[in-house]
Short mmCIF file of C-alpha atoms in Angstrom, two decimals:
data_model
loop_
_atom_site.label_atom_id
_atom_site.label_comp_id
_atom_site.label_asym_id
_atom_site.label_seq_id
_atom_site.Cartn_x
_atom_site.Cartn_y
_atom_site.Cartn_z
CA MET J 3 42.82 -97.26 40.32
CA ILE J 4 45.36 -96.23 37.63
CA CYS J 5 44.36 -93.67 34.99
CA SER J 6 43.84 -95.09 31.56
CA VAL J 7 46.18 -93.22 29.23
CA THR J 8 43.66 -93.51 26.36
CA LEU J 9 40.33 -92.90 28.00
CA LEU J 10 41.30 -91.67 31.46
CA ASN J 11 38.05 -92.89 32.92
CA SER J 12 39.50 -93.42 36.34
CA CYS J 13 42.20 -92.00 38.55
CA LYS J 14 43.53 -93.21 41.78
CA PRO J 15 43.46 -91.09 44.88
CA THR J 16 46.23 -88.66 44.35
CA ASN J 17 47.90 -88.85 47.63
CA GLU J 18 48.88 -92.48 47.18
CA PRO J 19 47.06 -93.89 50.25
CA GLU J 20 49.20 -97.00 50.11
CA GLN J 21 52.21 -94.81 51.06
CA GLU J 22 50.12 -92.72 53.42
CA GLN J 23 49.25 -95.86 55.37
CA LYS J 24 52.93 -96.55 56.01
CA GLN J 25 53.46 -93.27 57.79
CA GLU J 26 53.11 -93.30 61.53
CA GLU J 27 50.34 -91.53 63.31
CA ARG J 28 51.59 -88.18 64.65
CA LYS J 29 51.94 -88.25 68.44
CA ASP J 30 52.53 -84.49 68.89
CA THR J 31 49.69 -82.00 69.28
CA PHE J 32 49.38 -78.35 68.27
CA PRO J 33 47.43 -75.40 69.68
CA VAL J 34 44.16 -75.40 67.64
CA ASN J 35 41.69 -72.63 68.20
CA PRO J 36 38.16 -73.84 69.08
CA PRO J 37 35.34 -73.32 66.53
CA ILE J 38 33.75 -69.79 66.70
CA THR J 39 30.00 -70.08 67.18
CA GLU J 40 28.72 -66.53 67.38
CA ASP J 41 31.10 -64.00 65.96
CA THR J 42 30.38 -63.20 62.27
CA THR J 43 33.49 -61.19 61.47
CA LEU J 44 35.76 -62.40 58.64
CA PHE J 45 38.61 -64.75 59.62
CA ALA J 46 41.82 -62.71 59.85
CA CYS J 47 44.09 -63.87 57.11
CA ASP J 48 46.04 -62.60 54.03
CA PRO J 49 44.01 -60.84 51.26
CA LEU J 50 43.73 -62.64 47.93
CA CYS J 51 47.11 -62.93 46.32
CA THR J 52 45.73 -61.89 42.90
CA PRO J 53 45.75 -58.03 42.47
CA ASN J 54 42.33 -56.59 41.56
CA PRO J 55 40.39 -59.88 41.78
CA THR J 56 36.99 -60.10 40.18
CA LYS J 57 34.04 -59.19 42.33
CA GLU J 58 32.94 -62.80 42.32
CA ALA J 59 36.27 -64.15 43.38
CA GLN J 60 36.36 -61.67 46.22
CA ASN J 61 32.80 -62.54 47.20
CA VAL J 62 33.76 -66.25 47.41
CA TYR J 63 36.93 -65.55 49.33
CA ASN J 64 35.01 -63.34 51.82
CA PHE J 65 32.45 -66.10 52.20
CA LEU J 66 35.17 -68.65 52.93
CA ARG J 67 36.63 -66.29 55.58
CA LYS J 68 33.21 -65.75 57.09
CA CYS J 69 32.51 -69.47 57.39
CA TYR J 70 35.99 -70.54 58.55
CA LYS J 71 35.83 -72.31 61.90
CA ARG J 72 32.07 -71.88 62.04
CA LYS J 73 30.87 -73.88 59.06
CA ILE J 74 32.36 -76.44 56.79
CA ILE J 75 31.56 -76.43 53.17
CA SER J 76 30.67 -79.81 51.47
CA GLY J 77 32.42 -80.72 48.27
CA ALA J 78 32.51 -83.44 45.61
CA MET J 79 35.10 -84.26 42.92
CA ALA J 80 34.20 -84.62 39.31
CA CYS J 81 34.69 -87.92 37.60
CA VAL J 82 36.98 -87.46 35.72
CA SER J 83 37.00 -83.85 34.62
CA TRP J 84 34.17 -81.81 33.21
CA ASN J 85 31.04 -82.82 35.16
CA THR J 86 29.21 -82.96 38.43
CA ASN J 87 28.53 -86.72 38.44
CA GLU J 88 29.62 -87.19 42.04
CA ALA J 89 27.51 -84.36 43.23
CA GLU J 90 24.55 -85.85 41.39
CA TRP J 91 25.11 -89.23 43.01
CA VAL J 92 25.27 -87.67 46.55
CA ASN J 93 21.93 -85.80 45.82
CA TYR J 94 20.30 -88.91 44.27
CA HIS J 95 20.94 -90.89 47.40
CA THR J 96 20.65 -88.28 50.15
CA GLY J 97 18.52 -85.37 48.76
CA HIS J 98 21.35 -82.83 49.22
CA TYR J 99 23.86 -81.40 46.74
CA PRO J 100 27.38 -80.70 47.96
CA ALA J 101 28.01 -76.97 48.00
CA LEU J 102 31.28 -77.23 45.99
CA THR J 103 32.20 -79.32 43.02
CA CYS J 104 35.78 -79.69 41.56
CA PHE J 105 36.78 -80.44 38.02
CA ASP J 106 40.18 -81.70 36.64
CA LEU J 107 41.92 -80.40 33.63
CA ILE J 108 43.70 -83.76 33.21
CA GLN J 109 42.57 -84.08 29.62
CA ALA J 110 42.32 -80.37 28.77
CA THR J 111 45.66 -79.95 27.07
CA MET J 112 45.63 -83.14 25.07
CA THR J 113 45.57 -82.74 21.34
CA ASP J 114 43.12 -85.55 20.66
CA ASP J 115 39.80 -84.38 19.11
CA TRP J 116 37.80 -86.23 21.77
CA ALA J 117 39.58 -84.23 24.49
CA LYS J 118 38.95 -80.91 22.74
CA LYS J 119 35.24 -81.75 22.40
CA GLN J 120 35.01 -82.76 26.07
CA TYR J 121 36.12 -79.34 27.21
CA ALA J 122 34.24 -77.30 24.67
CA SER J 123 31.13 -76.61 26.75
CA TYR J 124 30.79 -74.77 30.08
CA GLU J 125 27.15 -75.47 30.51
CA VAL J 126 27.45 -77.84 33.40
CA TYR J 127 29.48 -75.26 35.46
CA GLU J 128 27.45 -72.35 34.43
CA GLN J 129 24.37 -74.15 35.77
CA TRP J 130 26.24 -75.14 38.94
CA TRP J 131 27.31 -71.61 39.60
CA GLN J 132 23.78 -70.17 38.81
CA ASN J 133 22.45 -72.53 41.50
CA ASN J 134 24.86 -70.88 44.01
CA GLY J 135 27.39 -73.82 43.91
CA LEU J 136 31.10 -73.09 44.29
CA VAL J 137 33.43 -74.18 41.52
CA ALA J 138 36.92 -75.58 42.08
CA GLY J 139 39.55 -76.80 39.73
CA MET J 140 42.73 -78.86 39.86
CA TRP J 141 45.10 -80.24 37.25
CA HIS J 142 46.79 -83.62 36.98
CA GLN J 143 48.97 -81.97 34.34
CA MET J 144 49.97 -84.68 31.80
CA VAL J 145 53.28 -84.59 29.98
CA PRO J 146 54.59 -86.75 27.09
CA LYS J 147 56.28 -90.01 28.18
CA THR J 148 58.97 -89.40 25.60
CA GLN J 149 60.19 -86.41 23.70
CA ALA J 150 57.33 -84.93 21.65
CA THR J 151 55.95 -81.71 20.23
CA SER J 152 52.49 -82.04 21.76
CA THR J 153 50.66 -83.80 24.57
CA ALA J 154 48.54 -86.66 23.20
CA SER J 155 46.73 -89.39 25.12
CA ASN J 156 48.71 -92.25 23.58
CA ASN J 157 52.00 -90.88 24.92
CA SER J 158 51.23 -88.97 28.20
CA THR J 159 51.40 -89.51 31.96
CA TYR J 160 51.61 -87.67 35.17
CA LYS J 161 53.81 -90.27 36.88
CA PRO J 162 57.53 -89.45 37.23
CA ASN J 163 58.70 -92.98 36.52
CA GLU J 164 56.87 -93.13 33.26
CA THR J 165 58.39 -90.05 31.57
CA SER J 166 61.73 -88.71 30.45
CA PHE J 167 60.29 -85.22 31.03
CA VAL J 168 62.74 -83.24 33.16
CA PRO J 169 60.85 -80.72 35.34
CA ALA J 170 63.77 -78.36 35.67
CA ASN J 171 63.86 -78.13 31.83
CA ALA J 172 60.24 -76.94 31.68
CA LEU J 173 61.52 -73.40 32.41
CA LYS J 174 64.59 -73.57 30.08
CA GLU J 175 64.06 -72.00 26.71
CA GLY J 176 64.99 -74.18 23.76
CA THR J 177 64.18 -77.52 25.43
CA TRP J 178 61.24 -79.70 24.41
CA GLU J 179 60.03 -79.69 27.92
CA ASN J 180 59.72 -75.93 27.86
CA LYS J 181 57.78 -76.06 24.63
CA ILE J 182 55.42 -78.61 26.01
CA PHE J 183 55.06 -76.80 29.39
CA THR J 184 54.38 -73.32 27.94
CA GLN J 185 51.99 -74.43 25.21
CA ASP J 186 49.95 -76.48 27.57
CA LEU J 187 49.82 -73.65 30.11
CA ALA J 188 48.50 -71.44 27.33
CA THR J 189 45.79 -74.05 26.59
CA ALA J 190 44.91 -74.31 30.23
CA ALA J 191 44.76 -70.58 30.60
CA GLN J 192 42.35 -70.34 27.66
CA PHE J 193 40.03 -72.91 29.33
CA LEU J 194 40.10 -70.98 32.58
CA LYS J 195 39.44 -67.78 30.70
CA GLY J 196 36.18 -69.27 29.69
CA PHE J 197 35.14 -69.16 33.38
CA LYS J 198 36.24 -65.59 33.73
CA ASP J 199 34.26 -64.59 30.69
CA ARG J 200 31.24 -66.06 32.33
CA ASN J 201 31.99 -64.35 35.67
CA ILE J 202 32.67 -67.62 37.39
CA PRO J 203 35.39 -67.72 40.08
CA VAL J 204 37.54 -70.85 40.32
CA ILE J 205 39.14 -72.22 43.41
CA TRP J 206 42.39 -73.31 41.70
CA ARG J 207 44.62 -76.08 43.03
CA PRO J 208 47.56 -76.93 40.63
CA PHE J 209 50.73 -78.96 41.37
CA HIS J 210 49.08 -80.70 44.29
CA GLU J 211 50.96 -83.03 46.63
CA ALA J 212 54.32 -82.03 45.11
CA SER J 213 56.46 -83.20 47.97
CA GLY J 214 54.91 -86.69 47.83
CA GLN J 215 57.02 -87.06 44.58
CA TRP J 216 54.43 -89.34 42.95
CA PHE J 217 53.72 -86.66 40.24
CA TRP J 218 56.25 -85.44 37.75
CA TRP J 219 56.33 -81.89 39.24
CA GLY J 220 57.76 -83.37 42.38
CA LYS J 221 60.18 -85.72 40.65
CA GLY J 222 63.42 -86.30 42.45
CA GLY J 223 62.33 -84.22 45.44
CA ASP J 224 63.31 -80.97 43.70
CA ALA J 225 61.40 -78.45 45.82
CA ALA J 226 63.09 -75.47 44.20
CA THR J 227 61.78 -76.51 40.76
CA GLU J 228 58.27 -76.98 41.97
CA VAL J 229 58.27 -73.54 43.54
CA ALA J 230 59.59 -72.12 40.29
CA LEU J 231 56.93 -73.89 38.31
CA TRP J 232 54.28 -72.56 40.66
CA LYS J 233 55.51 -68.97 40.41
CA TYR J 234 55.76 -69.18 36.58
CA MET J 235 52.20 -70.39 36.37
CA TRP J 236 51.03 -67.68 38.79
CA HIS J 237 52.69 -64.76 36.84
CA TYR J 238 51.56 -66.22 33.50
CA PHE J 239 48.03 -66.77 34.47
CA VAL J 240 47.52 -63.58 36.57
CA GLU J 241 49.75 -61.03 34.92
CA THR J 242 49.98 -62.25 31.27
CA CYS J 243 46.52 -63.74 30.85
CA GLY J 244 44.63 -61.61 33.31
CA LEU J 245 43.06 -64.51 35.11
CA ASN J 246 41.95 -62.53 38.11
CA ASN J 247 39.05 -65.00 38.92
CA LEU J 248 41.25 -67.62 40.54
CA ILE J 249 41.71 -68.39 44.31
CA TRP J 250 45.03 -70.32 44.64
CA VAL J 251 45.25 -73.38 46.87
CA TRP J 252 48.59 -75.05 47.61
CA THR J 253 48.59 -78.59 48.99
CA THR J 254 50.95 -79.70 51.77
CA GLN J 255 51.89 -83.18 52.74
CA GLY J 256 53.23 -81.99 56.09
CA SER J 257 56.84 -81.09 56.97
CA ASP J 258 57.36 -79.69 53.37
CA GLN J 259 57.72 -75.91 54.01
CA LYS J 260 60.57 -75.78 51.47
CA TRP J 261 58.15 -76.70 48.77
CA TYR J 262 55.80 -73.76 49.68
CA PRO J 263 55.76 -71.04 47.02
CA GLY J 264 55.17 -68.32 49.53
CA ASP J 265 52.32 -66.20 50.92
CA LYS J 266 52.45 -63.84 47.92
CA TYR J 267 51.39 -66.67 45.57
CA VAL J 268 48.95 -68.77 47.71
CA ASP J 269 45.59 -68.02 49.22
CA ILE J 270 44.64 -71.25 51.07
CA ILE J 271 46.50 -74.30 52.31
CA GLY J 272 45.06 -77.73 51.31
CA ARG J 273 45.71 -81.11 52.81
CA ASP J 274 44.83 -84.51 51.26
CA ILE J 275 44.22 -87.42 53.74
CA TYR J 276 43.18 -91.00 53.07
CA ASN J 277 42.52 -93.99 55.32
CA LYS J 278 42.95 -92.13 58.71
CA THR J 279 40.88 -91.59 61.77
CA ALA J 280 39.84 -88.42 63.44
CA PRO J 281 42.93 -87.93 65.60
CA SER J 282 45.10 -87.92 62.40
CA PHE J 283 42.93 -85.29 60.80
CA TYR J 284 43.20 -83.17 63.95
CA ASN J 285 46.90 -83.45 64.13
CA CYS J 286 47.31 -82.57 60.41
CA PHE J 287 45.02 -79.59 60.79
CA GLY J 288 46.80 -78.34 63.79
CA TYR J 289 50.20 -78.78 62.23
CA ASP J 290 49.15 -76.88 59.12
CA GLU J 291 47.44 -74.18 61.13
CA TYR J 292 50.54 -73.72 63.19
CA ASN J 293 52.88 -73.43 60.13
CA TYR J 294 50.59 -71.23 58.01
CA PRO J 295 48.87 -69.03 60.52
CA ASN J 296 47.88 -66.40 57.86
CA LYS J 297 45.98 -68.90 55.70
CA MET J 298 42.76 -70.83 55.93
CA ILE J 299 43.23 -74.57 55.92
CA THR J 300 41.09 -76.94 53.94
CA LEU J 301 40.58 -80.73 53.47
CA SER J 302 41.17 -80.58 49.72
CA GLU J 303 40.85 -84.40 49.27
CA PHE J 304 39.99 -87.27 51.49
CA GLY J 305 38.74 -90.87 51.39
CA ASN J 306 37.75 -93.58 53.81
CA ALA J 307 37.65 -91.30 56.80
CA SER J 308 35.95 -90.87 60.17
CA ASN J 309 32.60 -89.11 60.18
CA ILE J 310 32.94 -85.31 59.67
CA LYS J 311 31.31 -84.89 63.16
CA ASP J 312 34.16 -86.73 64.76
CA ILE J 313 36.77 -84.74 62.80
CA TRP J 314 35.14 -81.34 63.32
CA GLU J 315 34.32 -81.61 66.99
CA MET J 316 37.87 -82.79 67.77
CA GLY J 317 39.06 -79.42 66.47
CA ALA J 318 39.85 -79.97 62.74
CA THR J 319 37.70 -77.12 61.46
CA TRP J 320 38.59 -77.28 57.74
CA SER J 321 37.23 -74.72 55.32
CA TRP J 322 35.69 -77.40 53.08
CA PHE J 323 35.94 -81.14 52.59
CA MET J 324 35.99 -83.06 49.31
CA PRO J 325 35.90 -86.90 49.01
CA TRP J 326 37.55 -88.30 45.86
CA TYR J 327 35.32 -89.83 43.29
CA ASP J 328 34.43 -93.43 42.71
CA SER J 329 35.13 -93.79 38.95
CA ASN J 330 33.16 -97.02 38.28
CA ARG J 331 30.15 -95.63 40.15
CA THR J 332 29.92 -92.17 38.61
CA LYS J 333 31.34 -92.47 35.12
CA SER J 334 27.86 -91.16 34.28
CA ALA J 335 25.10 -89.55 36.28
CA ASN J 336 22.40 -91.62 34.61
CA PRO J 337 19.83 -92.80 37.14
CA ASN J 338 19.25 -95.73 34.93
CA SER J 339 22.81 -96.89 35.48
CA VAL J 340 23.00 -99.92 37.95
CA LYS J 341 26.27 -98.76 39.41
CA PHE J 342 24.94 -95.22 39.96
CA THR J 343 21.92 -96.45 41.88
CA ASP J 344 23.65 -99.39 43.66
CA THR J 345 23.38 -99.43 47.43
CA SER J 346 24.70 -102.90 48.05
CA THR J 347 28.39 -101.92 47.58
CA PRO J 348 29.84 -98.93 49.39
CA HIS J 349 31.35 -95.90 47.69
CA GLN J 350 35.09 -96.21 47.58
CA HIS J 351 35.82 -93.04 49.58
CA ALA J 352 32.57 -91.61 51.15
CA THR J 353 29.57 -93.93 51.55
CA ILE J 354 25.90 -93.04 51.48
CA GLU J 355 25.85 -93.55 55.28
CA TRP J 356 28.86 -91.14 55.65
CA TRP J 357 26.99 -88.44 53.72
CA GLN J 358 23.75 -89.04 55.57
CA GLU J 359 25.65 -88.63 58.88
CA ALA J 360 27.33 -85.42 57.52
CA TRP J 361 23.94 -83.73 56.70
CA LYS J 362 22.81 -84.17 60.32
CA ASN J 363 25.20 -81.51 61.45
CA ASP J 364 23.99 -77.92 61.02
CA TYR J 365 27.62 -76.70 60.40
CA VAL J 366 27.91 -78.71 57.27
CA LEU J 367 26.71 -76.59 54.38
CA ASP J 368 25.02 -78.03 51.29
CA ARG J 369 24.27 -76.18 48.11
CA ALA J 370 20.79 -75.27 49.18
CA HIS J 371 22.15 -73.21 52.02
CA MET J 372 24.65 -71.35 49.90
CA PRO J 373 24.20 -67.61 49.43
CA ASN J 374 24.22 -65.82 46.02
CA LEU J 375 27.91 -64.77 45.61
CA LYS J 376 27.59 -63.20 42.19
#
């Protein structure tokens, strides 16, 4: 599934599963602490990296710490950006809403009128938060394919081989890349401020899978530039724009510690895994837990995986899980849509049967069992 530049109605899984499949299964094992079943103290980890976080952001972070290794929070990815269509699909077929939904700012900085209109309303996320659902956000940050003064849908991409945009120039004043990068960051900050103004905390995951090098921010394997971009965004969002409602998630691909921005700028470590069985999930979790002992570890994306019971009981006790969306199935959440109601063809990343099996486990939290974190 390749994103349509004009309509962007679909987006392929962002960890490039074709490449993932070529990697060998890890043979090594790591010391993974067993799930905690009775102790209700908060997981010992770093405090939020944002100084003076909002009450709601702190409440969410404390809740994540309380659940970690005891419960796993269910999640669903928006299709494509500003909706809860996947969550509606899960509920329609299983009677349960996932506890977390994640949106994408992929179109948010485009100058097209249709893009501006799409991001004008916060109603869907206000309602989700009022129903005790957690809100997460990520950003397939688009840049012009060729030199330009703004980001428009007819000349934009996130793929490094489709753009002349030089990531290192994004932080060099006087370059066209710097103009694009800074003005788009300002637009994104304004969108995120809309959540702060509504007292909604956002679990924020930018520059994901950088070391995979299939996005422009990882172009050429330039780890130092990705770290600099992350820190620039953090300082701009937190210190300049006052966005103290964000919980920052950095996504590892494994063996990429040089890409890590540092504990001061990260709250949670994410991992994206596709087309793997439970042992691979366990090894990835153990590897990340070993290398980032002061952080919670989460399954920030996945697709076509073992049942969550097999993954969890093997010892991969992620903070939350989030299957990627099936774009053809959930372009809309209209129950009159044949594709939305179809049960004859399986969901591309997490089938109805997968979800039904997940809900059988009392450690899997749906939205109905979420507390009020306001």
